[in-house]
Amino acid sequence: MLNRKQAPGITDPAAFELQLRKHDYFELDNGTPVYAVNAGAQDVLMIDMVFYAGNWFEEKNIVAATTNFLLKNGTSKRTAFEINEHFEFYGAYLNRNCYTDETASLSLHTLTKHLPELLPVMSELLTDAIFPEQELQIYKQNQQQRLRVNLKKCDFVANRLIDEYLYGFDHPYGRYSSAADFDAVQREDLVQFYQDYYTKGHCKIFVAGKLPADIQQQLNTAFGHLPFRKDKPAKAHQIQPADKKVQEIINDAAGVQGAIRMAAPAINRHHPDFPKLQVVNNIFGGFFGSRLMANIREDKGYTYGIYSYLQNHLHETALMISTEAGRDVCAATITEVYKEMQLLRDELVDDEELSLVKNYMMGTILGDLDGPFQIINRWKNYVLHGLNEQYFYQSIEAIKTITAEEVQALAKQYLQEDQFYALTVV
């Protein structure tokens, strides 16, 4: 019996031998790949249907996002109200998302026993969505109102512009919406995109939780007969970054706070340096105990929080720094960010700080593996990025073995001031 009067021993997370639970794999009759993790103690499951239907493939701005949003807003048999009521009656949650990338998804969370009542309706949404004109008009009105409100916020404007500077407005990663875009979207655009990229699209299915014994049969009955294509659609886009690296935008002349975004193109997950660059990023600004946070929040008091992260799109990657600061200290904040880059380039990180970051990263990964939904999400990430389980173990090894000298060498290569765009929006 566990002695609760005796404190458990402390184990260094970096000493853990983490294992990634393997997924099962099978294909439906139409060739649709299914990745499954059968685990968990509760009778719940998640089905995530990923389509190559992101804004990467749209011919007209915001068509992909609008199509995805209105997927569950009406079929020839059910109204939007009836569809939502059906899923709510069974205590299920049906969500959809469209990403600034190649993919969009339709996701279901439900009790396992209700799957037979819910899968046919999901199938109906993928073959019989009609995009009612009234629903489209409501969507346009709501989105335009939301856009008007958001455009008054400096952080919202900064997020749009930094992506445009990095990739160019004509690239899917740098494009953003306007009121005119919503006016221009027509129902016919949605119907065509839906037929091309959902009804006849390329789909991958990820399922996790306490799966019924006949999960393959249930999925096959619901989706195995649909005319999904077997190959991913292909489309290329050229990056056209901005020439000017430093930008200052006055969005609100009376604003007292500025949004700062700094970004530079970076290597993607297929580059051998990437796992160890993640360690460097965490030391720099990747968590609450990072150098940016210690200096700019704790020491200078310029901001409530500042983070850096690797923005992982399927095709491109960027190292991004994000914060909001007082208007009068925005320039000083940027100066301090560059100072921290220089310190990482010039001085070796000490053993205590490096050990802290290693433990933090190992602990984060350990938490991310807690439960079938988290495990399938990690697998989904790997599958969509064309990676396998070796990437997981290589990342673990990189965290455990990186040295102070390697941190410095990577900082010299990837944390150079002249590589970064620096944007301030007040």
Tab-separated table of C-alpha atoms in Angstrom:
chain	number	residue	atom	x	y	z
A	1	MET	CA	0.000	0.000	0.000
A	2	LEU	CA	1.183	3.510	-0.796
A	3	ASN	CA	2.565	5.298	2.274
A	4	ARG	CA	1.163	8.827	1.912
A	5	LYS	CA	3.224	10.103	4.859
A	6	GLN	CA	6.388	9.525	2.887
A	7	ALA	CA	7.202	11.948	0.105
A	8	PRO	CA	7.864	10.270	-3.247
A	9	GLY	CA	11.342	10.412	-4.657
A	10	ILE	CA	12.177	13.149	-7.143
A	11	THR	CA	12.997	11.952	-10.634
A	12	ASP	CA	14.734	14.118	-13.184
A	13	PRO	CA	12.357	14.258	-16.212
A	14	ALA	CA	15.338	14.154	-18.545
A	15	ALA	CA	15.958	10.617	-17.257
A	16	PHE	CA	12.568	9.366	-18.444
A	17	GLU	CA	12.524	6.878	-21.287
A	18	LEU	CA	9.417	8.142	-23.072
A	19	GLN	CA	7.609	5.864	-25.484
A	20	LEU	CA	5.107	6.916	-28.122
A	21	ARG	CA	2.223	4.473	-28.220
A	22	LYS	CA	1.870	3.057	-31.723
A	23	HIS	CA	-1.325	3.596	-33.711
A	24	ASP	CA	-3.322	1.000	-35.616
A	25	TYR	CA	-3.789	1.546	-39.329
A	26	PHE	CA	-6.388	0.351	-41.783
A	27	GLU	CA	-8.075	1.592	-44.934
A	28	LEU	CA	-11.737	1.895	-45.804
A	29	ASP	CA	-13.137	0.338	-48.973
A	30	ASN	CA	-12.523	3.569	-50.889
A	31	GLY	CA	-8.865	3.673	-49.798
A	32	THR	CA	-9.313	6.304	-47.074
A	33	PRO	CA	-6.531	5.823	-44.494
A	34	VAL	CA	-7.550	5.522	-40.842
A	35	TYR	CA	-5.124	5.982	-37.924
A	36	ALA	CA	-6.515	4.670	-34.640
A	37	VAL	CA	-5.448	4.696	-31.002
A	38	ASN	CA	-7.604	2.376	-28.905
A	39	ALA	CA	-6.977	3.453	-25.315
A	40	GLY	CA	-8.562	5.190	-22.380
A	41	ALA	CA	-10.783	4.094	-19.499
A	42	GLN	CA	-13.908	6.103	-20.339
A	43	ASP	CA	-16.420	5.195	-23.057
A	44	VAL	CA	-15.664	8.239	-25.186
A	45	LEU	CA	-13.965	8.675	-28.525
A	46	MET	CA	-12.912	11.304	-31.013
A	47	ILE	CA	-13.063	11.143	-34.796
A	48	ASP	CA	-11.097	13.744	-36.683
A	49	MET	CA	-11.615	13.806	-40.450
A	50	VAL	CA	-8.872	15.852	-42.092
A	51	PHE	CA	-9.429	17.079	-45.637
A	52	TYR	CA	-6.948	18.812	-47.890
A	53	ALA	CA	-9.325	21.769	-48.088
A	54	GLY	CA	-7.444	24.650	-46.505
A	55	ASN	CA	-6.987	28.084	-47.984
A	56	TRP	CA	-3.962	26.691	-49.847
A	57	PHE	CA	-6.400	25.474	-52.525
A	58	GLU	CA	-8.916	28.307	-52.788
A	59	GLU	CA	-9.156	30.475	-55.907
A	60	LYS	CA	-11.024	33.274	-54.117
A	61	ASN	CA	-10.134	34.621	-50.689
A	62	ILE	CA	-11.949	33.103	-47.624
A	63	VAL	CA	-13.861	30.521	-49.709
A	64	ALA	CA	-12.125	27.638	-47.882
A	65	ALA	CA	-12.899	28.973	-44.400
A	66	THR	CA	-16.487	29.857	-45.308
A	67	THR	CA	-17.145	26.437	-46.839
A	68	ASN	CA	-15.758	24.719	-43.752
A	69	PHE	CA	-17.802	26.863	-41.367
A	70	LEU	CA	-21.078	26.267	-43.203
A	71	LEU	CA	-20.589	22.496	-43.570
A	72	LYS	CA	-23.028	21.859	-40.723
A	73	ASN	CA	-25.498	24.605	-41.581
A	74	GLY	CA	-27.956	22.634	-43.652
A	75	THR	CA	-28.493	19.621	-45.901
A	76	SER	CA	-31.407	18.777	-48.173
A	77	LYS	CA	-32.924	16.816	-45.253
A	78	ARG	CA	-32.047	18.902	-42.185
A	79	THR	CA	-31.776	22.548	-41.243
A	80	ALA	CA	-28.808	23.955	-39.332
A	81	PHE	CA	-30.949	23.876	-36.177
A	82	GLU	CA	-31.884	20.221	-36.670
A	83	ILE	CA	-28.278	19.210	-37.299
A	84	ASN	CA	-27.059	20.896	-34.148
A	85	GLU	CA	-29.989	19.563	-32.146
A	86	HIS	CA	-29.218	16.013	-33.313
A	87	PHE	CA	-25.647	16.093	-32.012
A	88	GLU	CA	-26.606	17.901	-28.807
A	89	PHE	CA	-29.359	15.342	-28.098
A	90	TYR	CA	-26.671	12.656	-27.866
A	91	GLY	CA	-24.364	14.882	-25.831
A	92	ALA	CA	-21.881	14.976	-28.681
A	93	TYR	CA	-19.798	17.850	-29.978
A	94	LEU	CA	-19.244	18.335	-33.696
A	95	ASN	CA	-16.709	20.949	-34.641
A	96	ARG	CA	-15.005	22.075	-37.819
A	97	ASN	CA	-11.839	24.027	-38.456
A	98	CYS	CA	-10.095	25.469	-41.460
A	99	TYR	CA	-6.405	26.228	-41.185
A	100	THR	CA	-4.047	28.692	-42.800
A	101	ASP	CA	-2.501	25.764	-44.547
A	102	GLU	CA	-3.519	22.833	-46.699
A	103	THR	CA	-5.987	21.218	-44.341
A	104	ALA	CA	-9.450	21.601	-42.832
A	105	SER	CA	-11.223	19.226	-40.486
A	106	LEU	CA	-14.544	17.905	-39.237
A	107	SER	CA	-14.244	16.545	-35.682
A	108	LEU	CA	-16.628	14.592	-33.474
A	109	HIS	CA	-16.398	13.968	-29.734
A	110	THR	CA	-18.989	11.534	-28.418
A	111	LEU	CA	-19.820	8.656	-26.109
A	112	THR	CA	-18.825	5.469	-27.899
A	113	LYS	CA	-22.326	4.009	-27.729
A	114	HIS	CA	-23.842	6.858	-29.764
A	115	LEU	CA	-21.570	6.413	-32.767
A	116	PRO	CA	-24.190	4.529	-34.865
A	117	GLU	CA	-26.610	7.485	-34.580
A	118	LEU	CA	-24.001	10.154	-35.343
A	119	LEU	CA	-21.817	8.754	-38.129
A	120	PRO	CA	-24.639	8.733	-40.742
A	121	VAL	CA	-25.240	12.438	-40.159
A	122	MET	CA	-21.528	13.196	-40.520
A	123	SER	CA	-21.617	11.306	-43.796
A	124	GLU	CA	-24.663	13.330	-44.835
A	125	LEU	CA	-22.770	16.572	-44.181
A	126	LEU	CA	-20.010	15.424	-46.531
A	127	THR	CA	-22.312	14.541	-49.415
A	128	ASP	CA	-25.425	16.653	-49.052
A	129	ALA	CA	-24.518	20.033	-47.552
A	130	ILE	CA	-26.482	22.694	-49.445
A	131	PHE	CA	-25.071	25.958	-48.031
A	132	PRO	CA	-28.408	27.816	-47.694
A	133	GLU	CA	-28.257	31.402	-48.900
A	134	GLN	CA	-29.773	32.660	-45.647
A	135	GLU	CA	-27.058	30.932	-43.587
A	136	LEU	CA	-24.391	32.438	-45.836
A	137	GLN	CA	-25.811	35.942	-45.373
A	138	ILE	CA	-25.893	35.516	-41.582
A	139	TYR	CA	-22.302	34.284	-41.666
A	140	LYS	CA	-21.171	37.258	-43.764
A	141	GLN	CA	-22.910	39.740	-41.474
A	142	ASN	CA	-21.409	38.210	-38.322
A	143	GLN	CA	-17.914	37.920	-39.745
A	144	GLN	CA	-17.894	41.489	-41.036
A	145	GLN	CA	-19.020	42.771	-37.647
A	146	ARG	CA	-16.331	40.696	-35.929
A	147	LEU	CA	-13.747	41.992	-38.384
A	148	ARG	CA	-14.719	45.633	-37.717
A	149	VAL	CA	-14.230	45.074	-33.985
A	150	ASN	CA	-10.975	43.161	-34.362
A	151	LEU	CA	-9.407	45.720	-36.690
A	152	LYS	CA	-9.413	48.152	-33.767
A	153	LYS	CA	-7.102	45.817	-31.833
A	154	CYS	CA	-3.388	46.264	-32.314
A	155	ASP	CA	-2.558	42.578	-31.747
A	156	PHE	CA	-5.058	41.441	-34.399
A	157	VAL	CA	-3.625	43.847	-36.970
A	158	ALA	CA	-0.056	42.881	-36.073
A	159	ASN	CA	-0.774	39.163	-36.505
A	160	ARG	CA	-2.099	39.787	-40.006
A	161	LEU	CA	0.709	42.050	-41.135
A	162	ILE	CA	3.677	40.021	-39.869
A	163	ASP	CA	2.472	37.020	-41.882
A	164	GLU	CA	2.093	39.229	-44.936
A	165	TYR	CA	5.644	40.541	-44.506
A	166	LEU	CA	7.013	37.010	-44.187
A	167	TYR	CA	5.183	35.342	-47.062
A	168	GLY	CA	3.508	38.015	-49.176
A	169	PHE	CA	-0.219	38.737	-49.404
A	170	ASP	CA	-0.708	36.456	-52.402
A	171	HIS	CA	0.649	33.461	-50.484
A	172	PRO	CA	-1.921	31.504	-48.408
A	173	TYR	CA	0.126	32.031	-45.227
A	174	GLY	CA	0.203	35.793	-45.690
A	175	ARG	CA	-3.338	36.413	-46.918
A	176	TYR	CA	-6.060	37.868	-44.707
A	177	SER	CA	-9.715	38.807	-45.014
A	178	SER	CA	-11.442	42.112	-45.692
A	179	ALA	CA	-15.073	43.220	-45.666
A	180	ALA	CA	-14.998	43.211	-49.464
A	181	ASP	CA	-13.922	39.548	-49.466
A	182	PHE	CA	-17.049	38.606	-47.526
A	183	ASP	CA	-19.210	40.610	-49.934
A	184	ALA	CA	-17.625	38.822	-52.887
A	185	VAL	CA	-18.215	35.249	-51.680
A	186	GLN	CA	-21.152	33.618	-53.422
A	187	ARG	CA	-22.969	30.391	-52.628
A	188	GLU	CA	-21.792	28.939	-55.963
A	189	ASP	CA	-18.158	29.374	-54.838
A	190	LEU	CA	-18.836	27.300	-51.732
A	191	VAL	CA	-20.697	24.553	-53.583
A	192	GLN	CA	-17.853	24.147	-56.082
A	193	PHE	CA	-15.151	24.126	-53.400
A	194	TYR	CA	-17.196	21.651	-51.339
A	195	GLN	CA	-17.559	19.253	-54.262
A	196	ASP	CA	-13.887	19.480	-55.195
A	197	TYR	CA	-12.293	19.258	-51.761
A	198	TYR	CA	-14.817	17.513	-49.472
A	199	THR	CA	-17.270	15.328	-51.411
A	200	LYS	CA	-14.508	14.305	-53.844
A	201	GLY	CA	-11.641	15.404	-51.647
A	202	HIS	CA	-8.657	13.641	-50.124
A	203	CYS	CA	-9.387	12.585	-46.554
A	204	LYS	CA	-7.431	11.108	-43.677
A	205	ILE	CA	-9.271	9.883	-40.563
A	206	PHE	CA	-7.836	9.901	-37.045
A	207	VAL	CA	-9.801	8.126	-34.329
A	208	ALA	CA	-8.960	7.668	-30.660
A	209	GLY	CA	-10.529	6.712	-27.356
A	210	LYS	CA	-12.256	3.595	-26.152
A	211	LEU	CA	-13.104	2.219	-29.569
A	212	PRO	CA	-15.865	-0.330	-30.200
A	213	ALA	CA	-14.796	-3.692	-31.589
A	214	ASP	CA	-16.499	-2.913	-34.885
A	215	ILE	CA	-15.030	0.575	-35.349
A	216	GLN	CA	-13.601	-0.341	-38.762
A	217	GLN	CA	-16.980	-1.610	-39.929
A	218	GLN	CA	-18.827	1.464	-38.607
A	219	LEU	CA	-16.415	3.865	-40.299
A	220	ASN	CA	-16.541	1.842	-43.483
A	221	THR	CA	-20.338	1.896	-43.541
A	222	ALA	CA	-20.429	5.658	-43.026
A	223	PHE	CA	-17.520	6.796	-45.199
A	224	GLY	CA	-16.130	3.824	-47.143
A	225	HIS	CA	-18.488	4.358	-50.072
A	226	LEU	CA	-17.859	8.101	-50.502
A	227	PRO	CA	-16.039	9.197	-53.663
A	228	PHE	CA	-12.922	10.499	-51.887
A	229	ARG	CA	-9.855	10.785	-54.050
A	230	LYS	CA	-6.776	8.778	-53.088
A	231	ASP	CA	-4.125	11.352	-53.895
A	232	LYS	CA	-3.538	14.746	-52.324
A	233	PRO	CA	-4.373	17.687	-54.568
A	234	ALA	CA	-1.287	19.560	-55.722
A	235	LYS	CA	-0.807	23.305	-55.844
A	236	ALA	CA	2.251	25.526	-55.470
A	237	HIS	CA	2.599	29.082	-54.184
A	238	GLN	CA	5.590	31.389	-54.301
A	239	ILE	CA	6.747	33.343	-51.255
A	240	GLN	CA	7.137	37.068	-51.823
A	241	PRO	CA	8.484	38.559	-48.577
A	242	ALA	CA	8.471	42.281	-47.925
A	243	ASP	CA	11.621	44.267	-48.668
A	244	LYS	CA	11.395	46.512	-45.604
A	245	LYS	CA	12.376	44.707	-42.396
A	246	VAL	CA	11.236	47.311	-39.833
A	247	GLN	CA	7.663	48.566	-39.790
A	248	GLU	CA	5.749	50.853	-37.408
A	249	ILE	CA	1.974	51.121	-37.873
A	250	ILE	CA	-0.326	53.569	-36.082
A	251	ASN	CA	-3.693	51.819	-35.987
A	252	ASP	CA	-5.088	53.924	-33.115
A	253	ALA	CA	-3.557	57.356	-32.624
A	254	ALA	CA	-4.751	57.380	-29.007
A	255	GLY	CA	-3.578	53.831	-28.253
A	256	VAL	CA	-1.472	53.328	-25.129
A	257	GLN	CA	-0.282	49.819	-25.981
A	258	GLY	CA	1.614	48.416	-28.923
A	259	ALA	CA	1.697	44.912	-30.357
A	260	ILE	CA	5.171	43.746	-31.290
A	261	ARG	CA	5.787	40.908	-33.720
A	262	MET	CA	9.256	39.860	-34.790
A	263	ALA	CA	9.768	36.996	-37.209
A	264	ALA	CA	12.359	35.348	-39.408
A	265	PRO	CA	12.161	32.413	-41.816
A	266	ALA	CA	13.339	29.214	-40.148
A	267	ILE	CA	14.041	25.581	-40.925
A	268	ASN	CA	11.205	23.054	-40.925
A	269	ARG	CA	10.852	19.745	-39.094
A	270	HIS	CA	12.631	17.821	-41.819
A	271	HIS	CA	15.887	19.711	-41.197
A	272	PRO	CA	18.306	17.862	-38.878
A	273	ASP	CA	18.861	21.009	-36.776
A	274	PHE	CA	15.155	21.434	-36.012
A	275	PRO	CA	14.856	19.335	-32.791
A	276	LYS	CA	17.777	21.140	-31.170
A	277	LEU	CA	16.610	24.517	-32.450
A	278	GLN	CA	13.472	23.911	-30.384
A	279	VAL	CA	15.670	23.712	-27.285
A	280	VAL	CA	17.359	26.984	-28.237
A	281	ASN	CA	13.951	28.570	-28.745
A	282	ASN	CA	12.797	27.476	-25.299
A	283	ILE	CA	15.857	28.995	-23.660
A	284	PHE	CA	15.280	32.172	-25.645
A	285	GLY	CA	11.533	32.693	-25.240
A	286	GLY	CA	9.663	29.401	-25.333
A	287	PHE	CA	8.295	29.216	-21.795
A	288	PHE	CA	7.551	31.297	-18.712
A	289	GLY	CA	11.090	30.876	-17.375
A	290	SER	CA	12.749	31.937	-20.632
A	291	ARG	CA	15.312	34.706	-21.038
A	292	LEU	CA	12.886	37.040	-22.818
A	293	MET	CA	10.393	36.645	-19.994
A	294	ALA	CA	13.030	37.069	-17.272
A	295	ASN	CA	14.431	40.216	-18.847
A	296	ILE	CA	11.511	42.029	-20.462
A	297	ARG	CA	8.729	41.047	-18.032
A	298	GLU	CA	10.445	40.382	-14.707
A	299	ASP	CA	13.366	42.801	-14.884
A	300	LYS	CA	12.211	45.667	-17.133
A	301	GLY	CA	8.461	45.386	-16.572
A	302	TYR	CA	7.676	46.283	-20.174
A	303	THR	CA	5.074	43.542	-20.705
A	304	TYR	CA	2.914	40.942	-18.987
A	305	GLY	CA	4.307	38.234	-21.202
A	306	ILE	CA	6.579	37.624	-24.180
A	307	TYR	CA	7.074	34.387	-26.061
A	308	SER	CA	8.942	33.030	-29.032
A	309	TYR	CA	7.878	29.966	-30.976
A	310	LEU	CA	8.449	28.069	-34.177
A	311	GLN	CA	5.461	28.586	-36.455
A	312	ASN	CA	5.074	25.201	-38.125
A	313	HIS	CA	3.137	25.351	-41.341
A	314	LEU	CA	3.251	22.328	-43.623
A	315	HIS	CA	5.392	24.116	-46.177
A	316	GLU	CA	7.193	26.906	-44.381
A	317	THR	CA	8.427	27.668	-40.890
A	318	ALA	CA	9.199	30.901	-39.090
A	319	LEU	CA	10.662	31.817	-35.725
A	320	MET	CA	8.162	34.253	-34.229
A	321	ILE	CA	8.376	36.562	-31.207
A	322	SER	CA	5.127	37.978	-29.881
A	323	THR	CA	4.228	40.434	-27.155
A	324	GLU	CA	2.239	43.531	-26.241
A	325	ALA	CA	3.975	46.380	-24.433
A	326	GLY	CA	3.370	49.950	-23.382
A	327	ARG	CA	3.509	52.333	-26.328
A	328	ASP	CA	6.440	54.232	-24.842
A	329	VAL	CA	8.568	51.097	-24.387
A	330	CYS	CA	7.944	49.276	-27.658
A	331	ALA	CA	11.260	50.357	-29.155
A	332	ALA	CA	13.099	49.432	-25.955
A	333	THR	CA	11.422	46.007	-25.954
A	334	ILE	CA	12.705	45.271	-29.445
A	335	THR	CA	16.182	46.402	-28.389
A	336	GLU	CA	16.120	43.985	-25.440
A	337	VAL	CA	15.007	41.111	-27.685
A	338	TYR	CA	18.039	41.683	-29.881
A	339	LYS	CA	20.264	41.880	-26.778
A	340	GLU	CA	19.069	38.451	-25.681
A	341	MET	CA	19.810	37.064	-29.143
A	342	GLN	CA	23.322	38.451	-28.898
A	343	LEU	CA	23.874	36.970	-25.426
A	344	LEU	CA	22.935	33.539	-26.716
A	345	ARG	CA	25.357	33.981	-29.600
A	346	ASP	CA	28.226	35.304	-27.467
A	347	GLU	CA	28.032	33.317	-24.214
A	348	LEU	CA	27.626	29.656	-23.337
A	349	VAL	CA	24.421	28.815	-21.482
A	350	ASP	CA	25.224	27.453	-18.016
A	351	ASP	CA	24.439	23.898	-16.954
A	352	GLU	CA	21.651	24.858	-14.539
A	353	GLU	CA	19.661	26.806	-17.140
A	354	LEU	CA	20.158	24.147	-19.806
A	355	SER	CA	19.052	21.432	-17.373
A	356	LEU	CA	15.958	23.450	-16.436
A	357	VAL	CA	14.901	23.761	-20.083
A	358	LYS	CA	15.566	20.081	-20.774
A	359	ASN	CA	13.384	19.116	-17.809
A	360	TYR	CA	10.655	21.534	-18.874
A	361	MET	CA	10.576	20.144	-22.417
A	362	MET	CA	10.573	16.516	-21.289
A	363	GLY	CA	7.798	17.262	-18.820
A	364	THR	CA	5.752	18.957	-21.531
A	365	ILE	CA	6.095	15.965	-23.851
A	366	LEU	CA	5.161	13.640	-20.996
A	367	GLY	CA	2.001	15.684	-20.400
A	368	ASP	CA	1.197	15.646	-24.111
A	369	LEU	CA	1.140	11.852	-24.081
A	370	ASP	CA	-1.462	11.658	-21.323
A	371	GLY	CA	-4.510	10.093	-22.918
A	372	PRO	CA	-5.591	8.766	-26.315
A	373	PHE	CA	-6.740	12.156	-27.674
A	374	GLN	CA	-3.326	13.689	-27.021
A	375	ILE	CA	-1.560	10.686	-28.530
A	376	ILE	CA	-3.618	10.724	-31.730
A	377	ASN	CA	-3.083	14.474	-32.067
A	378	ARG	CA	0.673	13.913	-31.966
A	379	TRP	CA	0.350	11.180	-34.588
A	380	LYS	CA	-1.844	13.441	-36.717
A	381	ASN	CA	0.820	16.091	-36.590
A	382	TYR	CA	3.474	13.624	-37.703
A	383	VAL	CA	1.334	12.079	-40.463
A	384	LEU	CA	0.347	15.437	-41.949
A	385	HIS	CA	3.964	16.622	-41.883
A	386	GLY	CA	5.203	13.414	-43.504
A	387	LEU	CA	7.085	12.254	-40.395
A	388	ASN	CA	7.192	8.918	-38.582
A	389	GLU	CA	7.784	7.741	-35.032
A	390	GLN	CA	11.553	8.075	-35.470
A	391	TYR	CA	11.051	11.832	-35.371
A	392	PHE	CA	9.635	11.480	-31.848
A	393	TYR	CA	12.651	9.564	-30.586
A	394	GLN	CA	15.105	11.837	-32.396
A	395	SER	CA	13.479	14.834	-30.702
A	396	ILE	CA	13.792	13.189	-27.281
A	397	GLU	CA	17.430	12.377	-27.944
A	398	ALA	CA	18.105	15.940	-29.110
A	399	ILE	CA	16.690	17.357	-25.874
A	400	LYS	CA	18.698	14.981	-23.705
A	401	THR	CA	22.024	15.378	-25.468
A	402	ILE	CA	22.243	18.988	-26.632
A	403	THR	CA	25.277	20.792	-25.221
A	404	ALA	CA	25.922	24.434	-24.404
A	405	GLU	CA	28.285	24.631	-27.378
A	406	GLU	CA	25.550	23.381	-29.711
A	407	VAL	CA	23.108	25.942	-28.307
A	408	GLN	CA	25.583	28.702	-29.040
A	409	ALA	CA	26.306	27.422	-32.566
A	410	LEU	CA	22.583	27.266	-33.389
A	411	ALA	CA	22.015	30.739	-31.933
A	412	LYS	CA	24.770	32.097	-34.158
A	413	GLN	CA	23.119	30.541	-37.187
A	414	TYR	CA	19.426	31.234	-36.527
A	415	LEU	CA	19.237	34.225	-34.154
A	416	GLN	CA	20.713	36.951	-36.314
A	417	GLU	CA	19.157	40.394	-36.069
A	418	ASP	CA	19.297	41.087	-39.795
A	419	GLN	CA	17.135	38.000	-40.507
A	420	PHE	CA	14.156	39.328	-38.545
A	421	TYR	CA	11.199	41.469	-39.471
A	422	ALA	CA	10.287	43.805	-36.611
A	423	LEU	CA	6.741	45.164	-36.568
A	424	THR	CA	5.099	47.484	-34.062
A	425	VAL	CA	1.381	48.258	-34.267
A	426	VAL	CA	-0.098	50.842	-31.894
